[in-house]
Coordinates of C-alpha atoms and ligand atoms in Angstrom, one line a residue:
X793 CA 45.3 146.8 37.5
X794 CA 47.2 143.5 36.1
X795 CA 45.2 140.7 36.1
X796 CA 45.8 136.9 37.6
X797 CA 42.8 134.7 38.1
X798 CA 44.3 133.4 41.4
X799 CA 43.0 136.3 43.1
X800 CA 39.8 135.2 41.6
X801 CA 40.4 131.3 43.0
X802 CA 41.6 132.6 46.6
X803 CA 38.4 134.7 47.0
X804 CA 36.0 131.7 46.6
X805 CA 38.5 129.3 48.3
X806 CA 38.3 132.0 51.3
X807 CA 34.9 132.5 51.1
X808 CA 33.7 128.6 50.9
X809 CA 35.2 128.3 54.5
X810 CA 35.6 124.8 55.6
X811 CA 33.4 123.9 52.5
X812 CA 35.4 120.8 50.8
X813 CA 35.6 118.4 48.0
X814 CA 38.3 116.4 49.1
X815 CA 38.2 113.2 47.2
X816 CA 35.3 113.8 45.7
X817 CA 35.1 113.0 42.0
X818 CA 33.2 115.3 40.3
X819 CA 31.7 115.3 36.6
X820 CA 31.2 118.8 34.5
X821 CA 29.5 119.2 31.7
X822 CA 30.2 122.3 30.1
X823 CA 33.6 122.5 32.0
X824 CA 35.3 124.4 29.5
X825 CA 32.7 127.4 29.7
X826 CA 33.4 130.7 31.6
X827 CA 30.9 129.5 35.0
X828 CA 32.0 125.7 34.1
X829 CA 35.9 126.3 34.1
X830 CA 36.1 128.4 36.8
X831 CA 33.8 125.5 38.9
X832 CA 36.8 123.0 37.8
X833 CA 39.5 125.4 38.8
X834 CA 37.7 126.2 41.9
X835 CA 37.1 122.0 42.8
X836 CA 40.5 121.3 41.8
X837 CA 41.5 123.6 44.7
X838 CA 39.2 121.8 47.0
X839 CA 40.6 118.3 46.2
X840 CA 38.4 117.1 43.9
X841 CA 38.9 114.8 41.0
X842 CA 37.0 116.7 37.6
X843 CA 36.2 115.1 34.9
X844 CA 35.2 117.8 32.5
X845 CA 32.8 117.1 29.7
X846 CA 32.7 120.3 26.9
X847 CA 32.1 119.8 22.8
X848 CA 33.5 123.7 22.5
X849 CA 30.0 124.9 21.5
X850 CA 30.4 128.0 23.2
X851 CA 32.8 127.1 25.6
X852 CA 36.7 127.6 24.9
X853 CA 40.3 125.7 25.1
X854 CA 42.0 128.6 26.5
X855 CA 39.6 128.2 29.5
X856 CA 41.0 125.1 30.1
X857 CA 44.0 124.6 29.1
X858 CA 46.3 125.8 31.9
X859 CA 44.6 122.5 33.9
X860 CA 45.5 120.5 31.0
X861 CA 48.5 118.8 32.5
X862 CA 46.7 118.9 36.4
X863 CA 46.6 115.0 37.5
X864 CA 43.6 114.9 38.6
X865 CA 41.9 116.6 35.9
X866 CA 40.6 114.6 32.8
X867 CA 38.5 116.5 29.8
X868 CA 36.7 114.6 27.6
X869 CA 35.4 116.3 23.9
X870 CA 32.0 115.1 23.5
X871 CA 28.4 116.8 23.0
X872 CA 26.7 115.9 26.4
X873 CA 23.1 115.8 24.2
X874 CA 24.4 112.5 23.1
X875 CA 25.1 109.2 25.5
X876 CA 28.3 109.4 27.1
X877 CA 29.2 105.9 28.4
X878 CA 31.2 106.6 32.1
X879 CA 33.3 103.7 33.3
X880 CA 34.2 105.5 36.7
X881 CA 32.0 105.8 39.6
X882 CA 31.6 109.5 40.0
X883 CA 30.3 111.4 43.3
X884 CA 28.8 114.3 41.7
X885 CA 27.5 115.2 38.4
X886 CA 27.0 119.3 37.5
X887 CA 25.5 119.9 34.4
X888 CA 26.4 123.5 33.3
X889 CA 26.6 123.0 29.6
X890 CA 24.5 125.0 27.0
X891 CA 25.1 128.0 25.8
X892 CA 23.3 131.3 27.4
X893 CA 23.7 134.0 25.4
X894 CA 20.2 135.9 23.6
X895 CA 22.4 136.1 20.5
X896 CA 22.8 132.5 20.6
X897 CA 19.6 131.6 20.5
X898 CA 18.7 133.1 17.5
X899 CA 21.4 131.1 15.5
X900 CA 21.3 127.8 17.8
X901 CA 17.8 127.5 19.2
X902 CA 18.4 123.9 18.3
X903 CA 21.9 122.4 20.2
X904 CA 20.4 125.4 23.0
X905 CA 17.0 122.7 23.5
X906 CA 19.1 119.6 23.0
X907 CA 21.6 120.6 26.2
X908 CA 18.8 121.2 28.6
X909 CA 16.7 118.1 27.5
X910 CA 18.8 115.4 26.1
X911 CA 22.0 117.1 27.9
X912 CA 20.1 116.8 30.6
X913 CA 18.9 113.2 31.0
X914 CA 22.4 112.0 29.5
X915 CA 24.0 113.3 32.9
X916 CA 20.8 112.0 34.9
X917 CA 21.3 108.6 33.6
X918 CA 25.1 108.9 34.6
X919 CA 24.1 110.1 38.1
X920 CA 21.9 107.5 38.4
X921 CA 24.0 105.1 37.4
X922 CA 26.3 106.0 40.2
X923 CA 24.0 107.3 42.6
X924 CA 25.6 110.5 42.3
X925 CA 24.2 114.1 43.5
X926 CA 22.9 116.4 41.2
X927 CA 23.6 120.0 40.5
X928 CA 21.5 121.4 37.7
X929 CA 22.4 124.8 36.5
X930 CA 19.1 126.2 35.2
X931 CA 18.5 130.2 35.2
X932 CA 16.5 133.6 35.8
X933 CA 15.0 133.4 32.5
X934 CA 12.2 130.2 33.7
X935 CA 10.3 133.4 35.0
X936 CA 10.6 135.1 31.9
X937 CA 9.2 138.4 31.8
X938 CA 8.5 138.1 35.4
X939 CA 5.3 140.3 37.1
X940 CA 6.9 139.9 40.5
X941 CA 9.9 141.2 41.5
X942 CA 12.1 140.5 43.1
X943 CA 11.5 137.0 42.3
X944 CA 11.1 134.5 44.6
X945 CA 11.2 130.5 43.4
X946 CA 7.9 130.4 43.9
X947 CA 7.3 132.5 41.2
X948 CA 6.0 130.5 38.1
X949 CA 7.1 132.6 35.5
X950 CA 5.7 134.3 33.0
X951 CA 7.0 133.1 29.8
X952 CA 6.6 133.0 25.7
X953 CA 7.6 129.6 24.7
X954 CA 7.2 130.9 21.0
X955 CA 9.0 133.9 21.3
X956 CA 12.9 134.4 20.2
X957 CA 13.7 133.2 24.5
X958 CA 11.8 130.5 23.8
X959 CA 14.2 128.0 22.9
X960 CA 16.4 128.6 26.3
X961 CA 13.7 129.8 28.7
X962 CA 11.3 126.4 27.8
X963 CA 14.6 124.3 27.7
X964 CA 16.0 125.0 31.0
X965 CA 12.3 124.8 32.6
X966 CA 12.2 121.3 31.1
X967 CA 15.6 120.6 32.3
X968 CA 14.4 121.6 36.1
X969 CA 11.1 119.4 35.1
X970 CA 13.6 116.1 34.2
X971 CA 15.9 116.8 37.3
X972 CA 12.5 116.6 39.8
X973 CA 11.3 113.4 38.1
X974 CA 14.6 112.0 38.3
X975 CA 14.7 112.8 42.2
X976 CA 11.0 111.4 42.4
X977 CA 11.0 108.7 40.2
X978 CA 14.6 107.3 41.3
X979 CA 14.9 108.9 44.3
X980 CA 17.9 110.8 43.1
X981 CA 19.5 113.6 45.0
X982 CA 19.5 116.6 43.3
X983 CA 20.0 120.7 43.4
X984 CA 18.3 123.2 41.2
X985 CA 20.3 126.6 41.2
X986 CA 18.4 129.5 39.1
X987 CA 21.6 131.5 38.0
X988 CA 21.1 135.5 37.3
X989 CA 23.0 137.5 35.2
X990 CA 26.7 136.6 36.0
X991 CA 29.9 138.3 34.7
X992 CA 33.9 138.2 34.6
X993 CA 36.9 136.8 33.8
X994 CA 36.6 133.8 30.6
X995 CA 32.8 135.5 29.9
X996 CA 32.7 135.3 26.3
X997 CA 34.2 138.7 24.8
X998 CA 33.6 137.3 21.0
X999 CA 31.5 139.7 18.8
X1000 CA 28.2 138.9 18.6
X1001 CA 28.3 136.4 21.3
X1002 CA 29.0 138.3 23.9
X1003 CA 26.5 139.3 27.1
X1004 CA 25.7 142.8 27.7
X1005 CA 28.9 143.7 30.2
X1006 CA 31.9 142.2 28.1
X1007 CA 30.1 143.9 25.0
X1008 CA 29.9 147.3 26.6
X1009 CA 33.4 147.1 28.3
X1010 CA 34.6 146.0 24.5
X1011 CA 32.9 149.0 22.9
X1012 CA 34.4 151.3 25.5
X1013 CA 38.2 150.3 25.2
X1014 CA 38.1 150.6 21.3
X1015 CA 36.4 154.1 21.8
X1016 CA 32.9 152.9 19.6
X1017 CA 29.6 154.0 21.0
X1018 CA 27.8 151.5 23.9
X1019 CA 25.2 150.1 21.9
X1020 CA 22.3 150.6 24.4
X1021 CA 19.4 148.5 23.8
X1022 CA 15.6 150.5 23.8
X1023 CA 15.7 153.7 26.4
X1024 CA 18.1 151.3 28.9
X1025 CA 15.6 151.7 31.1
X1026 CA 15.5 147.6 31.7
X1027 CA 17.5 146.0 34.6
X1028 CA 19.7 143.6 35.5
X1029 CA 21.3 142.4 38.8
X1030 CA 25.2 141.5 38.3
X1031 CA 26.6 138.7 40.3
X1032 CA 30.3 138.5 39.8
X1033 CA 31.7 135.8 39.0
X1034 CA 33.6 134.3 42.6
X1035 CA 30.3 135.0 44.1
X1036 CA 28.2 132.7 41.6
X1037 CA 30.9 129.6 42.1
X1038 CA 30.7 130.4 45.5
X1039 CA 26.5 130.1 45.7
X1040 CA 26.6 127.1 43.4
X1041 CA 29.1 125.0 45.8
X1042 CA 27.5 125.8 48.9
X1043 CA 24.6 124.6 47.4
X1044 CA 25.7 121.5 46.0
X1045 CA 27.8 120.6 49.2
X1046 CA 25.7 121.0 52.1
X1047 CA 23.0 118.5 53.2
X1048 CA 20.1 121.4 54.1
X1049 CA 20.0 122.3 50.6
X1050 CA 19.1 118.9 49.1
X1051 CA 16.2 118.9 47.0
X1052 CA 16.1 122.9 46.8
X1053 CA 16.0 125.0 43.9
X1054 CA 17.7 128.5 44.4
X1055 CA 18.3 131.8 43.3
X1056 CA 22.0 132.6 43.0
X1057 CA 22.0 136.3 42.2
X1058 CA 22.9 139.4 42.9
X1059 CA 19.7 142.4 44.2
X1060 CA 21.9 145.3 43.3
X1061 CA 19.2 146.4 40.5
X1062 CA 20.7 148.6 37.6
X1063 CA 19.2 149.8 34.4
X1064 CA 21.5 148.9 31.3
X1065 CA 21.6 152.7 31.0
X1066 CA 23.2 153.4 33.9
X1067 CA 25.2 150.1 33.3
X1068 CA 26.5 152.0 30.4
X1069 CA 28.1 154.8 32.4
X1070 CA 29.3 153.3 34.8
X1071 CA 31.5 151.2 32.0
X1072 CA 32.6 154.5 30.6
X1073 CA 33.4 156.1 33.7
X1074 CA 35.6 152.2 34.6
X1075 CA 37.4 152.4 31.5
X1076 CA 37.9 156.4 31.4
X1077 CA 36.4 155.9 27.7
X1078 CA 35.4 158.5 25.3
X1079 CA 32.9 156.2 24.3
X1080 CA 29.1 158.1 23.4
X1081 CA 25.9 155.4 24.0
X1082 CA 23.5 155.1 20.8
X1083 CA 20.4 153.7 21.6
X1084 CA 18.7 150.9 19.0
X1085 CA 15.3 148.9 19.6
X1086 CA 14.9 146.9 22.1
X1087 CA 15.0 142.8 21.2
X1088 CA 11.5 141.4 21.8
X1089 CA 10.4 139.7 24.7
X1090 CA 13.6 141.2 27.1
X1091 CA 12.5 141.4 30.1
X1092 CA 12.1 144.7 31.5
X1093 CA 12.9 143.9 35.2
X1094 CA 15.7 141.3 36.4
X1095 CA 16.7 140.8 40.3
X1096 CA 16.4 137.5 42.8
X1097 CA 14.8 137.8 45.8
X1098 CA 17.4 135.6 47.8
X1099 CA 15.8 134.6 51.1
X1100 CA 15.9 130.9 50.1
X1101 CA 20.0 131.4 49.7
X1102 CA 20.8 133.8 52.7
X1103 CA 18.6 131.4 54.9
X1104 CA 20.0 127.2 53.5
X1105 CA 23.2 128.1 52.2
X1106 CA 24.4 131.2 54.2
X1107 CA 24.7 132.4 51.0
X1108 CA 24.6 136.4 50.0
X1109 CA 27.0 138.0 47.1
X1110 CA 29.9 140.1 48.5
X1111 CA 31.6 141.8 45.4
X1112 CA 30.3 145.2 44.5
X1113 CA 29.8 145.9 40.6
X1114 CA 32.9 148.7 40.3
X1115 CA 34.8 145.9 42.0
X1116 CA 34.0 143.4 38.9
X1117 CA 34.0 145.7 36.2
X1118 CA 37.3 146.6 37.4
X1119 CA 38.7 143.0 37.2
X1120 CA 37.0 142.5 34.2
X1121 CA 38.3 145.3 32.4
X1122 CA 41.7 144.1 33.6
X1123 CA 40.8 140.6 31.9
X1124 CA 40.0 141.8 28.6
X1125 CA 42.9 144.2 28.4
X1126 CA 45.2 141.3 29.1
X1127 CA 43.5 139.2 26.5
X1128 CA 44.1 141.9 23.7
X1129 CA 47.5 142.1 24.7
Ligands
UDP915 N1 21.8 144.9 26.0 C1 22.0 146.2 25.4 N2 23.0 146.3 24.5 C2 23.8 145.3 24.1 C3 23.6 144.0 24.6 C4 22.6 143.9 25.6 O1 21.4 147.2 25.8 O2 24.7 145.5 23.2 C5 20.8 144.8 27.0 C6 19.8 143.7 26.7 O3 18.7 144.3 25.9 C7 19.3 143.3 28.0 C8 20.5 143.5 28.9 O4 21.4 144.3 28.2 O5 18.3 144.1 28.5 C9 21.2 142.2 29.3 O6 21.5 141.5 28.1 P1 22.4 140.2 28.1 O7 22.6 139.9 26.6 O8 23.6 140.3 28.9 O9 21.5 139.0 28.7 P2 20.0 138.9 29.2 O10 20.0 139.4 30.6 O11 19.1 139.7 28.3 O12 19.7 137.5 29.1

């Protein structure tokens, strides 16, 4: 399979239906990351204006660089934990910057705080300089090492602020904490999405960087053993990537889900085991799995219970996992090359 990422654009396109951003004008921070380009290609298509806000932490030129040229695309190189003065009224402002990987936040605990706390009110205060709607990217890991599941928003979470998550999982809880003052103190209007394990095309493939699925599709092309974390018997629930963008517009664009915070996920549960096969049987590797110990404080159990996105934003994921490994595979093989 060749890959192009139109196919990827056409899906969600297809998908949003009649949802549009026409003339809308539409701040990103962390625009140059793998969810935060493909949201700028994806609102380009729709008619929006982006202006894309990314200091290359974790995210990348090359995710970026074929809008480069787009006229109604600007990118601006700044490090959103730090005031950004904004001249131009904007419509909406998405803050998706910070990075997300657990191997990150053992080397960057720090910038990994500042993004969802300073990041964070830096793009409130833009929004509310323009009255502008809010869509806050925050994730699965405010429940932590959740005791219910699947997990439902109203699930408070059961998390170590001290421990090696700390730094993300406390961060982005903050961040959701800013976002609701912000909406009750300034009467801002705003949109919480909890984000569960995503993957595809432009996810970080980069040594130790990357997430479990790029590193076990990595490890099966060069024929090295899938690096299988504990027994593998933990789970995770893989949204592809068209899916996610798909989840996050609808719930930035329509009215019923103002004020809402949702799960976007996938509930197709898999250990990382069996995650592990299926990789090797994708890529028709050779590939053996070693098994090492398991990183403290992973959470054993990962998977959304979506009633809150089926129900506001008509919202369920479509794209079955063989389906995204495939295209993913295809992605990395035409990066190497
Ligand atoms: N994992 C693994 N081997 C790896 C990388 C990750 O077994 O080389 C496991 C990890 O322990 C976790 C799951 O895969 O249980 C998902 O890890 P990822 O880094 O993608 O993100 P997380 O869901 O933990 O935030």
């Amino acid at each position: 399979m060749t890959f192009d990422p139109r196919e990827e654009l056409a899906v969600i396109r297809k998908n949003l239906g009649d949802i549009s951003f026409e003339d809308q004008r539409v701040l990103v921070t962390g625009g140059a990351g793998f969810l935060g380009s493909w949201m700028c290609d994806t609102l380009l298509t729709s008619g929006a204006q982006v202006l894309c806000i990314d200091n290359f932490a974790s995210g990348q030129w090359s995710n970026i660089r074929h809008l480069a040229d787009h006229e109604r695309f600007c990118f601006i190189e700044h490090d959103i934990s730090t005031p950004l003065p904004v001249d131009t009224p904007v419509d909406y402002v998405f803050h998706m910057a910070s990075r997300a990987s657990p191997f990150e936040f053992e080397h960057f605990p720090i910038q990994i705080l500042k993004a969802n706390t300073m990041g964070v009110l830096t793009a409130l205060g833009i929004a509310k300089k323009y009255g502008a709607n809010v869509l806050y990217t925050s994730t699965s890991e405010v429940y932590g090492n959740p005791s219910v599941v699947p997990t439902p928003e109203s699930y408070y979470g059961n998390v170590n602020c001290v421990g090696p998550r700390g730094c993300y999982d406390e961060a982005k809880r903050c961040g959701e904490a800013y976002v609701v003052a912000y909406r009750r103190q300034h009467q801002l209007k705003t949109r919480i999405a909890r984000i569960f394990n995503t993957y595809g095309p432009r996810i970080r493939m980069d040594g130790i960087y990357g997430r479990v699925i790029p590193r076990f599709i990595d490890q099966a092309l060069n024929g090295e053993p899938l690096t299988v974390f504990g027994e593998g018997a933990q789970t995770r629930s893989f949204t592809y990537v068209t899916d996610q963008i798909e989840g996050l517009l609808r719930l930035a664009a329509l009215d019923a889900a103002e004020g809402q915070v949702i799960n976007i996920g996938n509930t197709n549960e898999i250990t990382v085991l069996e995650l592990a096969h299926r990789v090797i049987a994708r890529t028709g590797s050779a590939s053996a799995i070693s098994f090492s110990p398991l990183p403290e404080d992973d959470p054993l159990r990962r998977n959304p219970d979506i009633t809150k996105a089926r129900e506001i934003l008509g919202w369920s994921p479509r794209a079955a996992l063989d389906y995204g490994l495939m295209r993913t595979i295809a992605w990395m093989k035409s990066q190497v090359e």
